[in-house]
Structure formats: structure tokens, C-alpha cells
Amino acid sequence: MNNNAVALEHQKLISETVTQTRISKRPQDYQQISLYKDVNPLDWEDWHWQLKHRIATLEELAQVIKLTSDEEEGIKKASGRLSMAITPYWLTLIDPEDPNCPFRRQAVPVVFESVVGPHEMVDPCAEDRDSPVPHLVHRYPDRVLLLATESCAMYCRHCTRRRLVGEHIESNSPTRFDAAIEYIKSNRKIRDVLISGGDPFILEDEEIESLIQKLRSISHIEFLRIGTRVPVTLPHRITEKLANMLKKYAPIWISIHFNHPKEITKRCKNACDMLADSGMPLGSQSVLLKGVNDRPYIMKRLMHELLQIRVRPYYIYQCDPVRGTQHFRTPVAVGINIIEKLRGHTSGYAVPTYVIDGPGGGGKIPVGPNYVLSQAKGKYVLRNYKGKIYTYLE
Ligand SMILES: *Cc1c(COP(=O)(O)O)cnc(C)c1O
Ligand code: SF4
């Protein structure tokens, strides 16, 4: 880097620090929010209470945050699939005066969601096409994705499964996974089941246990994992009872959807601790979102904080070209640059893999900085994280 470039980087760093230290106007304690001033701490801790009291209307939300006209219009239009639902816990994290607050951007619909951007699709990863039986996506030979529910604690405005996910009547018949279980049983090549949704932890403990039991009884299933966002959006759901139940079937790997370092609150750490203490290896998945986590210093801070709560960074996803998410999507170069700023510059454990889910059903394809400059006749010319060149002879 020449002096000018150094000065420029430094300038950028200063302006980033300024945005970062903007004083949030959010209250320190939930009882400071007038809507919750009379809520008893036992109710506040109860995940069923939190779910029942989710914010789902413009009127309720407007009592707590100063909505912009883009948000007001977005909320009115977001009925039906991927309706608005914000847990009281998440609401306390929203800055009522900053429309760019990361908690707010992820939870409050805006009018841009009704715009269909170029190349956007209803089902960009063609999951429906790769579904041999209900609730199952079978894309890779040795592993399947089981969609256990279409509900979540909170609906993320960037959700890639917005065609399915949201508040609606869903069958909760105990036989609804029978065809999926039979399919897995009869395919001995399947060794790995990823239980996702929606959010599987929105189901009652007994329902989750019954599903895990069925999967664990299949002898060729050696790897079980759960994808969830509950430790971030509703940490109260991770109870001792749930952790003890999961422990009986350990190891179950858990992938948690984290997007911003501020999501790692004390309450969230406590939920992750319970899972980790019960023997669940934890990993993270993040979606690259414009204006939320598209700066290298934010992603780096997120990865560092994740390691401190025993969560190993796993994936950063390019935001899928799903309808109504154009306002969240960054150029691919932004993601590559984030990896460039992580690899070699910090602990290898803090570096996730940046992937694009191949539109049309290609699966997760890693994209990242190129470190091989040339390769010919047993000679690799490589560059390291500082840009220095090295030759490796085979
Ligand atoms: C993401 C995904 C998996 C799991 O992929 P890994 O790279 O093994 O984590 C499996 N099936 C489908 C359809 C997926 O989208
Ligand atoms: S938790 Fe996952 S499935 Fe649910 S709305 Fe968010 S991104 Fe979609």
C-alpha cells in the first residue's frame, strides 16, 4: 500500500468508527418500554409468552418506534406469507430513532419488499424441484434438508424461504413426516439430516424429540444437525429442559443464524452456553446484507464475538435472489473482500466460507479471494494474505 492508500484506509476506519459508536437510543431494560412496563419478569422469561406477544401490527409497533413512511407502507403490504412478527425481546434491541439499526432492518418490512428486482425468483435455489416427498429437499447424495415447520420466532425480512415461511395454518398431524422418514430409511446413501424450516425450535420439546428419535433410529444416519435462529431472536426458548432433551441424542450439531455482532447479547450468550454445555457443537450462518453487515470490520467483530461464545463461524451466504430482497443484496465483490480482510488477518477459526447457492439448484458454491496466481508443470505461484508472492514446487 502506498501512503495515499494508507491514508484512505485510515479515513475509512475513522468514519466507520464514528458510525459504530453512534449512541443507540434503545432502552436498557424492557420495563422502560411503556408497552411492557407492567410485564412480570417470569412472563418475560417465558418463551410462550414472548411468542404470544409478538408485534404483528403497525399500530403496536408505532407505539414504540418512530416509523418511516417506507416502513409504514411495507408493514401494510406484508400480510400473508412472511408477515411481520417481532418478539418483544427483539423489539427491546431496536433503536427507535434509527431506521438503519440492524435489528430494525432485519425485522421491519419496508416498501422495497414489494419490488421484484432483476433475476429475482420465488424459489431461487429450486428447493421445490428437488423435493421427492413433502418436507424434504434432497440435493446432495449423502444429505437431506428436512423442513420441520414453516413458522419462526421472528420473520427475517431477507428470508430466502419466504415462499413457505410465515404465519398460517400448518398441519401439525403427528404423521406429517412419515413419508420423509420412509424416504430417508430407504436411501442408505443418506448419512446426514439437517432439520430446518422455518425454525425447528418453534415446535414443542415433545415434537422435536419425537422427530429426533425417529431419525436416530435409522442406522445409516450418522450426522444430525438443526438450523435455527431462536438463540438470537428468542433466546428464552433455549431452556434447561430443551437442552437436557437434546443431550440424550448428542451429538447434534447446531447452526445458528447470526448477522450482526450486536445480536450477541448476554441473554443470547446464555442460550448458546446452555447448548454448548450440553454437548452441542455450534456453528454460525450469516447472510450478507447491505447496510447491516457488509463492512469487513463488522463481520470481523461478529466472528470474534462468536468464537468467544463457542460458536464456530461456518458460512456467509450471498443474499439469494429471492423476490423482494434487492435492497439487501450487495455485489459479490463485497463478500470476497470480507474474506480477503479476514483470512490471514485473524484466527483461522474466525474465517467462515463465503458461498453462493447456485441459482436453479446448484448447491452451495464457495467463492473467495484467489490465492493461486498461476499453475503449470508442478509449479504453483501463490500469494499470501499480504500480497507477497511465493512459489511452491511439487
Ligand atoms: C445447505 C444445504 C445442505 C447442507 O449443506 P452443507 O454444505 O453440508 O452444510 C443440504 N441440503 C440442502 C438442500 C441445503 O440447502
Ligand atoms: S429464521 Fe430463517 S427461516 Fe425464519 S424467517 Fe429468518 S431466515 Fe427465514
Tab-separated table of C-alpha atoms and ligand atoms in Angstrom:
chain	number	residue	atom	x	y	z
A	1	MET	CA	0.000	0.000	0.000
A	2	ASN	CA	1.360	3.447	-0.839
A	3	ASN	CA	0.928	6.386	1.511
A	4	ASN	CA	-2.212	7.626	-0.194
A	5	ALA	CA	-3.857	4.238	0.094
A	6	VAL	CA	-2.887	4.058	3.758
A	7	ALA	CA	-4.364	7.500	4.375
A	8	LEU	CA	-7.553	6.474	2.587
A	9	GLU	CA	-7.881	3.274	4.632
A	10	HIS	CA	-7.332	5.296	7.775
A	11	GLN	CA	-10.001	7.815	6.781
A	12	LYS	CA	-12.407	4.944	6.146
A	13	LEU	CA	-11.613	3.444	9.505
A	14	ILE	CA	-12.326	6.729	11.257
A	15	SER	CA	-15.682	7.190	9.560
A	16	GLU	CA	-16.540	3.550	10.323
A	17	THR	CA	-15.693	4.062	13.979
A	18	VAL	CA	-17.953	7.084	14.081
A	19	THR	CA	-20.947	5.147	12.753
A	20	GLN	CA	-20.126	2.297	15.068
A	21	THR	CA	-20.135	4.426	18.222
A	22	ARG	CA	-23.402	6.202	17.435
A	23	ILE	CA	-25.249	6.157	20.730
A	24	SER	CA	-28.250	3.895	20.457
A	25	LYS	CA	-31.478	5.297	21.809
A	26	ARG	CA	-32.747	1.908	22.848
A	27	PRO	CA	-33.679	1.441	26.484
A	28	GLN	CA	-31.522	-0.663	28.789
A	29	ASP	CA	-34.354	-2.554	30.416
A	30	TYR	CA	-37.584	-3.924	28.900
A	31	GLN	CA	-39.714	-2.288	31.595
A	32	GLN	CA	-38.595	1.101	30.302
A	33	ILE	CA	-40.702	0.461	27.211
A	34	SER	CA	-44.199	1.665	28.103
A	35	LEU	CA	-45.800	-1.293	26.324
A	36	TYR	CA	-44.013	-3.670	28.748
A	37	LYS	CA	-43.822	-1.624	31.939
A	38	ASP	CA	-46.192	-3.971	33.790
A	39	VAL	CA	-44.840	-7.254	32.469
A	40	ASN	CA	-43.704	-9.591	35.192
A	41	PRO	CA	-40.137	-10.947	34.750
A	42	LEU	CA	-41.417	-14.528	34.852
A	43	ASP	CA	-43.688	-13.836	31.895
A	44	TRP	CA	-40.857	-12.037	30.098
A	45	GLU	CA	-38.668	-15.140	30.504
A	46	ASP	CA	-41.409	-17.480	29.239
A	47	TRP	CA	-40.920	-18.246	25.550
A	48	HIS	CA	-44.629	-18.961	25.046
A	49	TRP	CA	-45.409	-15.510	26.463
A	50	GLN	CA	-42.850	-13.963	24.105
A	51	LEU	CA	-44.379	-15.733	21.100
A	52	LYS	CA	-47.913	-14.808	22.064
A	53	HIS	CA	-46.967	-11.156	22.427
A	54	ARG	CA	-45.093	-10.720	19.187
A	55	ILE	CA	-45.587	-7.393	17.466
A	56	ALA	CA	-47.587	-8.010	14.301
A	57	THR	CA	-49.377	-4.728	13.580
A	58	LEU	CA	-48.415	-1.237	12.553
A	59	GLU	CA	-50.379	0.237	15.485
A	60	GLU	CA	-48.405	-1.711	18.098
A	61	LEU	CA	-45.039	-1.033	16.508
A	62	ALA	CA	-45.758	2.685	16.092
A	63	GLN	CA	-46.171	2.936	19.876
A	64	VAL	CA	-42.525	2.008	20.310
A	65	ILE	CA	-40.631	3.226	17.255
A	66	LYS	CA	-40.870	6.268	15.052
A	67	LEU	CA	-41.716	4.581	11.735
A	68	THR	CA	-40.667	5.981	8.376
A	69	SER	CA	-43.192	6.148	5.543
A	70	ASP	CA	-41.285	3.339	3.754
A	71	GLU	CA	-41.754	1.150	6.816
A	72	GLU	CA	-45.436	2.061	7.244
A	73	GLU	CA	-46.171	1.135	3.659
A	74	GLY	CA	-44.040	-2.025	3.938
A	75	ILE	CA	-45.922	-3.229	7.016
A	76	LYS	CA	-49.296	-2.668	5.328
A	77	LYS	CA	-48.185	-4.720	2.319
A	78	ALA	CA	-46.540	-7.548	4.295
A	79	SER	CA	-49.614	-9.557	5.116
A	80	GLY	CA	-49.936	-13.233	4.263
A	81	ARG	CA	-46.619	-15.017	3.686
A	82	LEU	CA	-43.700	-13.657	5.688
A	83	SER	CA	-45.921	-11.348	7.651
A	84	MET	CA	-44.320	-9.163	10.313
A	85	ALA	CA	-43.704	-10.792	13.696
A	86	ILE	CA	-41.229	-9.292	16.166
A	87	THR	CA	-40.563	-10.844	19.552
A	88	PRO	CA	-40.753	-8.427	22.492
A	89	TYR	CA	-37.117	-9.393	23.210
A	90	TRP	CA	-36.010	-8.310	19.726
A	91	LEU	CA	-38.100	-5.143	19.985
A	92	THR	CA	-36.077	-4.038	23.023
A	93	LEU	CA	-32.937	-4.207	20.860
A	94	ILE	CA	-34.311	-1.949	18.123
A	95	ASP	CA	-33.156	1.652	18.089
A	96	PRO	CA	-36.488	3.554	17.948
A	97	GLU	CA	-34.917	6.535	16.196
A	98	ASP	CA	-32.578	4.959	13.668
A	99	PRO	CA	-34.147	3.354	10.572
A	100	ASN	CA	-30.708	1.874	9.758
A	101	CYS	CA	-30.482	-0.028	13.045
A	102	PRO	CA	-29.513	-3.624	12.167
A	103	PHE	CA	-32.280	-5.085	14.363
A	104	ARG	CA	-34.797	-2.843	12.684
A	105	ARG	CA	-33.670	-3.540	9.106
A	106	GLN	CA	-33.969	-7.280	9.681
A	107	ALA	CA	-37.418	-7.204	11.322
A	108	VAL	CA	-39.453	-4.290	9.999
A	109	PRO	CA	-40.794	-4.648	6.435
A	110	VAL	CA	-40.149	-1.804	4.006
A	111	VAL	CA	-41.919	-0.932	0.796
A	112	PHE	CA	-38.974	-2.231	-1.306
A	113	GLU	CA	-40.041	-5.790	-0.423
A	114	SER	CA	-42.867	-5.449	-2.937
A	115	VAL	CA	-40.429	-4.617	-5.737
A	116	VAL	CA	-39.298	-7.582	-7.815
A	117	GLY	CA	-35.692	-6.955	-8.800
A	118	PRO	CA	-33.993	-8.262	-11.949
A	119	HIS	CA	-33.176	-12.023	-11.816
A	120	GLU	CA	-35.226	-12.482	-8.640
A	121	MET	CA	-37.251	-15.671	-8.229
A	122	VAL	CA	-39.830	-17.204	-5.912
A	123	ASP	CA	-37.681	-20.262	-5.221
A	124	PRO	CA	-34.140	-19.292	-6.311
A	125	CYS	CA	-32.457	-22.469	-5.057
A	126	ALA	CA	-35.098	-24.694	-6.736
A	127	GLU	CA	-35.820	-26.486	-3.481
A	128	ASP	CA	-39.358	-27.400	-4.536
A	129	ARG	CA	-37.997	-29.146	-7.643
A	130	ASP	CA	-35.559	-31.196	-5.531
A	131	SER	CA	-38.250	-32.299	-3.105
A	132	PRO	CA	-39.003	-36.014	-3.528
A	133	VAL	CA	-41.612	-36.128	-0.704
A	134	PRO	CA	-43.245	-33.408	1.431
A	135	HIS	CA	-40.962	-31.609	3.923
A	136	LEU	CA	-37.761	-32.949	2.330
A	137	VAL	CA	-35.161	-31.420	-0.029
A	138	HIS	CA	-32.684	-33.918	-1.436
A	139	ARG	CA	-29.936	-32.140	-3.362
A	140	TYR	CA	-26.646	-33.710	-2.342
A	141	PRO	CA	-26.393	-37.528	-2.485
A	142	ASP	CA	-25.383	-38.026	1.157
A	143	ARG	CA	-27.520	-35.474	2.971
A	144	VAL	CA	-31.026	-34.080	3.140
A	145	LEU	CA	-32.752	-30.974	4.372
A	146	LEU	CA	-35.878	-31.634	6.422
A	147	LEU	CA	-38.278	-28.696	6.696
A	148	ALA	CA	-39.808	-29.325	10.111
A	149	THR	CA	-42.073	-26.279	10.262
A	150	GLU	CA	-42.957	-23.111	8.380
A	151	SER	CA	-43.022	-20.885	11.476
A	152	CYS	CA	-40.254	-18.889	13.142
A	153	ALA	CA	-39.988	-16.775	16.274
A	154	MET	CA	-39.367	-13.704	14.158
A	155	TYR	CA	-39.619	-13.280	10.400
A	156	CYS	CA	-36.402	-12.028	8.835
A	157	ARG	CA	-37.087	-9.612	6.026
A	158	HIS	CA	-34.335	-11.220	3.924
A	159	CYS	CA	-35.688	-14.783	4.310
A	160	THR	CA	-34.875	-16.997	1.347
A	161	ARG	CA	-37.800	-19.355	2.131
A	162	ARG	CA	-40.365	-16.564	2.178
A	163	ARG	CA	-42.470	-18.606	-0.263
A	164	LEU	CA	-43.150	-21.059	2.584
A	165	VAL	CA	-42.413	-19.307	5.832
A	166	GLY	CA	-44.851	-17.175	7.823
A	167	GLU	CA	-47.925	-17.244	9.997
A	168	HIS	CA	-50.522	-19.569	8.535
A	169	ILE	CA	-52.341	-22.724	9.489
A	170	GLU	CA	-49.991	-25.648	9.140
A	171	SER	CA	-50.708	-29.321	9.578
A	172	ASN	CA	-49.406	-30.494	12.923
A	173	SER	CA	-50.507	-34.058	12.415
A	174	PRO	CA	-48.028	-36.479	14.019
A	175	THR	CA	-47.842	-38.404	10.735
A	176	ARG	CA	-46.769	-35.454	8.590
A	177	PHE	CA	-43.121	-36.544	8.444
A	178	ASP	CA	-43.865	-40.219	7.744
A	179	ALA	CA	-43.106	-40.021	4.016
A	180	ALA	CA	-39.853	-38.121	4.717
A	181	ILE	CA	-38.749	-40.676	7.318
A	182	GLU	CA	-39.600	-43.555	4.974
A	183	TYR	CA	-37.632	-41.886	2.166
A	184	ILE	CA	-34.569	-41.465	4.389
A	185	LYS	CA	-34.894	-45.049	5.669
A	186	SER	CA	-34.926	-46.446	2.157
A	187	ASN	CA	-31.943	-44.385	0.952
A	188	ARG	CA	-28.868	-45.832	2.567
A	189	LYS	CA	-26.656	-43.209	0.952
A	190	ILE	CA	-28.131	-40.533	3.225
A	191	ARG	CA	-25.904	-40.161	6.272
A	192	ASP	CA	-26.683	-36.573	7.288
A	193	VAL	CA	-30.025	-34.915	8.076
A	194	LEU	CA	-30.314	-31.164	8.519
A	195	ILE	CA	-33.507	-30.290	10.382
A	196	SER	CA	-34.521	-26.761	9.466
A	197	GLY	CA	-37.605	-24.850	8.382
A	198	GLY	CA	-38.849	-22.288	9.434
A	199	ASP	CA	-37.337	-22.768	12.841
A	200	PRO	CA	-37.497	-26.280	14.349
A	201	PHE	CA	-37.160	-24.858	17.874
A	202	ILE	CA	-40.548	-23.214	17.471
A	203	LEU	CA	-42.016	-26.711	17.930
A	204	GLU	CA	-42.711	-28.060	21.422
A	205	ASP	CA	-39.970	-30.168	23.056
A	206	GLU	CA	-42.024	-33.356	22.644
A	207	GLU	CA	-42.480	-32.822	18.897
A	208	ILE	CA	-38.777	-32.149	18.407
A	209	GLU	CA	-37.883	-35.211	20.449
A	210	SER	CA	-40.220	-37.471	18.521
A	211	LEU	CA	-38.646	-36.352	15.224
A	212	ILE	CA	-35.094	-36.779	16.532
A	213	GLN	CA	-35.956	-40.234	17.896
A	214	LYS	CA	-37.248	-41.352	14.507
A	215	LEU	CA	-34.105	-40.108	12.777
A	216	ARG	CA	-31.743	-41.559	15.377
A	217	SER	CA	-33.355	-44.980	14.956
A	218	ILE	CA	-32.213	-45.089	11.309
A	219	SER	CA	-28.866	-46.862	11.411
A	220	HIS	CA	-27.276	-45.121	8.409
A	221	ILE	CA	-27.900	-41.636	9.833
A	222	GLU	CA	-24.621	-40.726	11.482
A	223	PHE	CA	-24.845	-36.938	11.469
A	224	LEU	CA	-27.791	-34.910	12.753
A	225	ARG	CA	-27.995	-31.151	12.755
A	226	ILE	CA	-30.520	-28.423	13.444
A	227	GLY	CA	-30.659	-24.985	11.790
A	228	THR	CA	-32.193	-22.301	13.998
A	229	ARG	CA	-32.321	-18.589	14.726
A	230	VAL	CA	-34.015	-18.880	18.087
A	231	PRO	CA	-30.896	-18.251	20.236
A	232	VAL	CA	-30.768	-14.840	18.505
A	233	THR	CA	-34.423	-13.861	18.141
A	234	LEU	CA	-35.911	-15.641	21.171
A	235	PRO	CA	-33.124	-16.927	23.461
A	236	HIS	CA	-35.729	-17.702	26.145
A	237	ARG	CA	-36.700	-20.735	24.033
A	238	ILE	CA	-33.427	-22.454	24.959
A	239	THR	CA	-34.475	-23.860	28.310
A	240	GLU	CA	-32.710	-26.386	30.551
A	241	LYS	CA	-35.455	-28.832	29.623
A	242	LEU	CA	-34.773	-28.467	25.897
A	243	ALA	CA	-31.001	-28.684	26.395
A	244	ASN	CA	-31.364	-31.822	28.534
A	245	MET	CA	-33.597	-33.469	25.970
A	246	LEU	CA	-31.133	-32.724	23.129
A	247	LYS	CA	-28.274	-34.005	25.254
A	248	LYS	CA	-29.787	-37.505	25.216
A	249	TYR	CA	-29.282	-37.596	21.444
A	250	ALA	CA	-25.894	-35.836	21.355
A	251	PRO	CA	-24.046	-35.018	19.311
A	252	ILE	CA	-26.464	-32.830	17.437
A	253	TRP	CA	-24.716	-30.038	15.589
A	254	ILE	CA	-26.498	-26.712	15.694
A	255	SER	CA	-26.192	-23.987	13.051
A	256	ILE	CA	-27.340	-20.614	14.296
A	257	HIS	CA	-28.242	-17.709	12.022
A	258	PHE	CA	-26.321	-14.630	13.270
A	259	ASN	CA	-25.911	-11.461	11.235
A	260	HIS	CA	-24.592	-8.706	13.461
A	261	PRO	CA	-22.246	-8.537	16.481
A	262	LYS	CA	-24.872	-6.626	18.486
A	263	GLU	CA	-27.079	-9.736	18.337
A	264	ILE	CA	-24.729	-11.363	20.825
A	265	THR	CA	-26.364	-10.048	23.970
A	266	LYS	CA	-25.916	-11.524	27.442
A	267	ARG	CA	-29.218	-13.319	27.024
A	268	CYS	CA	-28.112	-14.807	23.704
A	269	LYS	CA	-24.761	-15.868	25.169
A	270	ASN	CA	-26.620	-17.566	27.988
A	271	ALA	CA	-28.726	-19.576	25.494
A	272	CYS	CA	-25.625	-20.598	23.498
A	273	ASP	CA	-23.847	-21.586	26.714
A	274	MET	CA	-26.682	-23.919	27.633
A	275	LEU	CA	-26.458	-25.661	24.262
A	276	ALA	CA	-22.669	-25.861	24.280
A	277	ASP	CA	-22.607	-27.110	27.885
A	278	SER	CA	-24.989	-29.878	26.826
A	279	GLY	CA	-22.539	-31.077	24.216
A	280	MET	CA	-23.898	-29.456	21.061
A	281	PRO	CA	-21.194	-28.224	18.673
A	282	LEU	CA	-22.316	-24.782	17.493
A	283	GLY	CA	-21.768	-23.134	14.109
A	284	SER	CA	-22.934	-19.880	12.586
A	285	GLN	CA	-24.524	-18.929	9.300
A	286	SER	CA	-24.780	-15.300	8.229
A	287	VAL	CA	-26.454	-13.645	5.286
A	288	LEU	CA	-24.529	-10.784	3.747
A	289	LEU	CA	-26.911	-7.805	3.969
A	290	LYS	CA	-26.384	-4.345	2.547
A	291	GLY	CA	-26.158	-1.729	5.284
A	292	VAL	CA	-26.371	-4.379	8.024
A	293	ASN	CA	-23.149	-6.387	7.927
A	294	ASP	CA	-21.465	-5.563	4.628
A	295	ARG	CA	-18.412	-3.872	6.186
A	296	PRO	CA	-15.351	-6.032	6.904
A	297	TYR	CA	-14.928	-4.581	10.420
A	298	ILE	CA	-18.488	-5.546	11.376
A	299	MET	CA	-18.112	-9.096	10.076
A	300	LYS	CA	-14.766	-9.417	11.822
A	301	ARG	CA	-16.254	-8.277	15.099
A	302	LEU	CA	-19.145	-10.728	14.655
A	303	MET	CA	-16.747	-13.636	14.019
A	304	HIS	CA	-14.587	-12.718	17.019
A	305	GLU	CA	-17.577	-12.488	19.324
A	306	LEU	CA	-18.938	-15.800	18.032
A	307	LEU	CA	-15.689	-17.567	18.911
A	308	GLN	CA	-15.966	-16.184	22.434
A	309	ILE	CA	-19.368	-17.830	22.882
A	310	ARG	CA	-18.125	-21.130	21.417
A	311	VAL	CA	-19.775	-20.721	18.015
A	312	ARG	CA	-17.541	-21.619	15.068
A	313	PRO	CA	-18.204	-19.403	12.016
A	314	TYR	CA	-19.443	-21.709	9.230
A	315	TYR	CA	-20.979	-19.874	6.264
A	316	ILE	CA	-21.553	-16.365	4.962
A	317	TYR	CA	-24.249	-16.548	2.286
A	318	GLN	CA	-24.612	-14.219	-0.619
A	319	CYS	CA	-28.217	-12.973	-0.247
A	320	ASP	CA	-30.204	-15.274	-2.568
A	321	PRO	CA	-32.040	-13.669	-5.499
A	322	VAL	CA	-35.402	-14.224	-3.870
A	323	ARG	CA	-38.240	-11.827	-4.748
A	324	GLY	CA	-38.289	-8.577	-2.815
A	325	THR	CA	-34.744	-8.608	-1.407
A	326	GLN	CA	-32.942	-6.375	-3.896
A	327	HIS	CA	-32.463	-3.676	-1.248
A	328	PHE	CA	-30.429	-6.154	0.831
A	329	ARG	CA	-28.194	-7.544	-1.909
A	330	THR	CA	-24.563	-6.461	-2.289
A	331	PRO	CA	-22.211	-7.111	-5.199
A	332	VAL	CA	-20.330	-10.432	-4.863
A	333	ALA	CA	-17.073	-8.446	-4.615
A	334	VAL	CA	-18.227	-7.185	-1.195
A	335	GLY	CA	-18.319	-10.737	0.161
A	336	ILE	CA	-14.980	-11.659	-1.417
A	337	ASN	CA	-13.420	-8.548	0.105
A	338	ILE	CA	-14.723	-9.520	3.549
A	339	ILE	CA	-12.983	-12.895	3.293
A	340	GLU	CA	-9.832	-11.169	1.995
A	341	LYS	CA	-9.862	-8.979	5.131
A	342	LEU	CA	-10.326	-11.999	7.414
A	343	ARG	CA	-8.115	-14.794	6.050
A	344	GLY	CA	-4.601	-14.453	7.421
A	345	HIS	CA	-5.506	-11.261	9.274
A	346	THR	CA	-7.213	-13.107	12.114
A	347	SER	CA	-7.545	-16.598	13.637
A	348	GLY	CA	-8.367	-19.183	11.023
A	349	TYR	CA	-11.250	-20.315	13.247
A	350	ALA	CA	-12.833	-16.882	12.704
A	351	VAL	CA	-12.988	-17.300	8.927
A	352	PRO	CA	-16.230	-18.761	7.540
A	353	THR	CA	-16.724	-19.845	3.921
A	354	TYR	CA	-18.480	-17.338	1.680
A	355	VAL	CA	-20.905	-19.192	-0.600
A	356	ILE	CA	-23.385	-18.527	-3.361
A	357	ASP	CA	-26.255	-21.012	-3.512
A	358	GLY	CA	-26.202	-21.781	-7.249
A	359	PRO	CA	-29.459	-20.364	-8.680
A	360	GLY	CA	-31.599	-23.166	-10.048
A	361	GLY	CA	-30.346	-25.779	-7.584
A	362	GLY	CA	-26.546	-25.828	-7.838
A	363	GLY	CA	-25.984	-26.071	-4.113
A	364	LYS	CA	-23.530	-24.021	-2.112
A	365	ILE	CA	-20.581	-22.871	-4.202
A	366	PRO	CA	-17.633	-21.303	-2.358
A	367	VAL	CA	-16.361	-18.002	-3.708
A	368	GLY	CA	-13.391	-16.218	-2.289
A	369	PRO	CA	-10.153	-14.423	-2.975
A	370	ASN	CA	-7.833	-16.100	-5.425
A	371	TYR	CA	-4.513	-17.123	-3.907
A	372	VAL	CA	-3.215	-19.207	-6.815
A	373	LEU	CA	-1.670	-16.760	-9.303
A	374	SER	CA	-0.525	-19.400	-11.777
A	375	GLN	CA	-0.139	-23.130	-12.007
A	376	ALA	CA	1.911	-25.022	-14.583
A	377	LYS	CA	4.151	-28.122	-14.695
A	378	GLY	CA	4.414	-28.719	-10.981
A	379	LYS	CA	4.877	-25.063	-10.167
A	380	TYR	CA	2.344	-23.102	-8.174
A	381	VAL	CA	2.735	-19.347	-7.884
A	382	LEU	CA	0.834	-18.239	-4.792
A	383	ARG	CA	0.239	-15.038	-2.964
A	384	ASN	CA	-0.267	-14.748	0.777
A	385	TYR	CA	-2.691	-12.548	2.740
A	386	LYS	CA	-0.273	-9.598	2.490
A	387	GLY	CA	0.040	-9.924	-1.279
A	388	LYS	CA	3.592	-11.330	-1.152
A	389	ILE	CA	4.396	-13.911	-3.808
A	390	TYR	CA	5.672	-17.449	-3.108
A	391	THR	CA	6.483	-20.363	-5.360
A	392	TYR	CA	5.694	-23.933	-4.382
A	393	LEU	CA	7.372	-26.689	-6.392
A	394	GLU	CA	5.713	-30.110	-6.457
B	1	LIG	C1	-27.334	-26.169	2.810
B	1	LIG	C2	-27.964	-27.413	2.422
B	1	LIG	C3	-27.481	-28.632	2.895
B	1	LIG	C4	-26.277	-28.724	3.819
B	1	LIG	O1	-25.130	-28.268	3.167
B	1	LIG	P1	-23.707	-28.302	3.892
B	1	LIG	O2	-22.797	-27.604	2.953
B	1	LIG	O3	-23.368	-29.735	4.101
B	1	LIG	O4	-23.875	-27.581	5.194
B	1	LIG	C5	-28.113	-29.772	2.473
B	1	LIG	N1	-29.168	-29.734	1.634
B	1	LIG	C6	-29.629	-28.568	1.141
B	1	LIG	C7	-30.773	-28.599	0.190
B	1	LIG	C8	-29.059	-27.367	1.532
B	1	LIG	O5	-29.543	-26.221	1.050
B	2	SF4	S1	-35.343	-17.589	10.955
B	2	SF4	FE1	-34.651	-18.407	8.976
B	2	SF4	S2	-36.485	-19.362	8.059
B	2	SF4	FE2	-37.173	-17.982	9.707
B	2	SF4	S3	-37.615	-16.045	8.715
B	2	SF4	FE3	-35.485	-15.937	9.457
B	2	SF4	S4	-34.276	-16.604	7.686
B	2	SF4	FE4	-36.391	-17.257	7.286
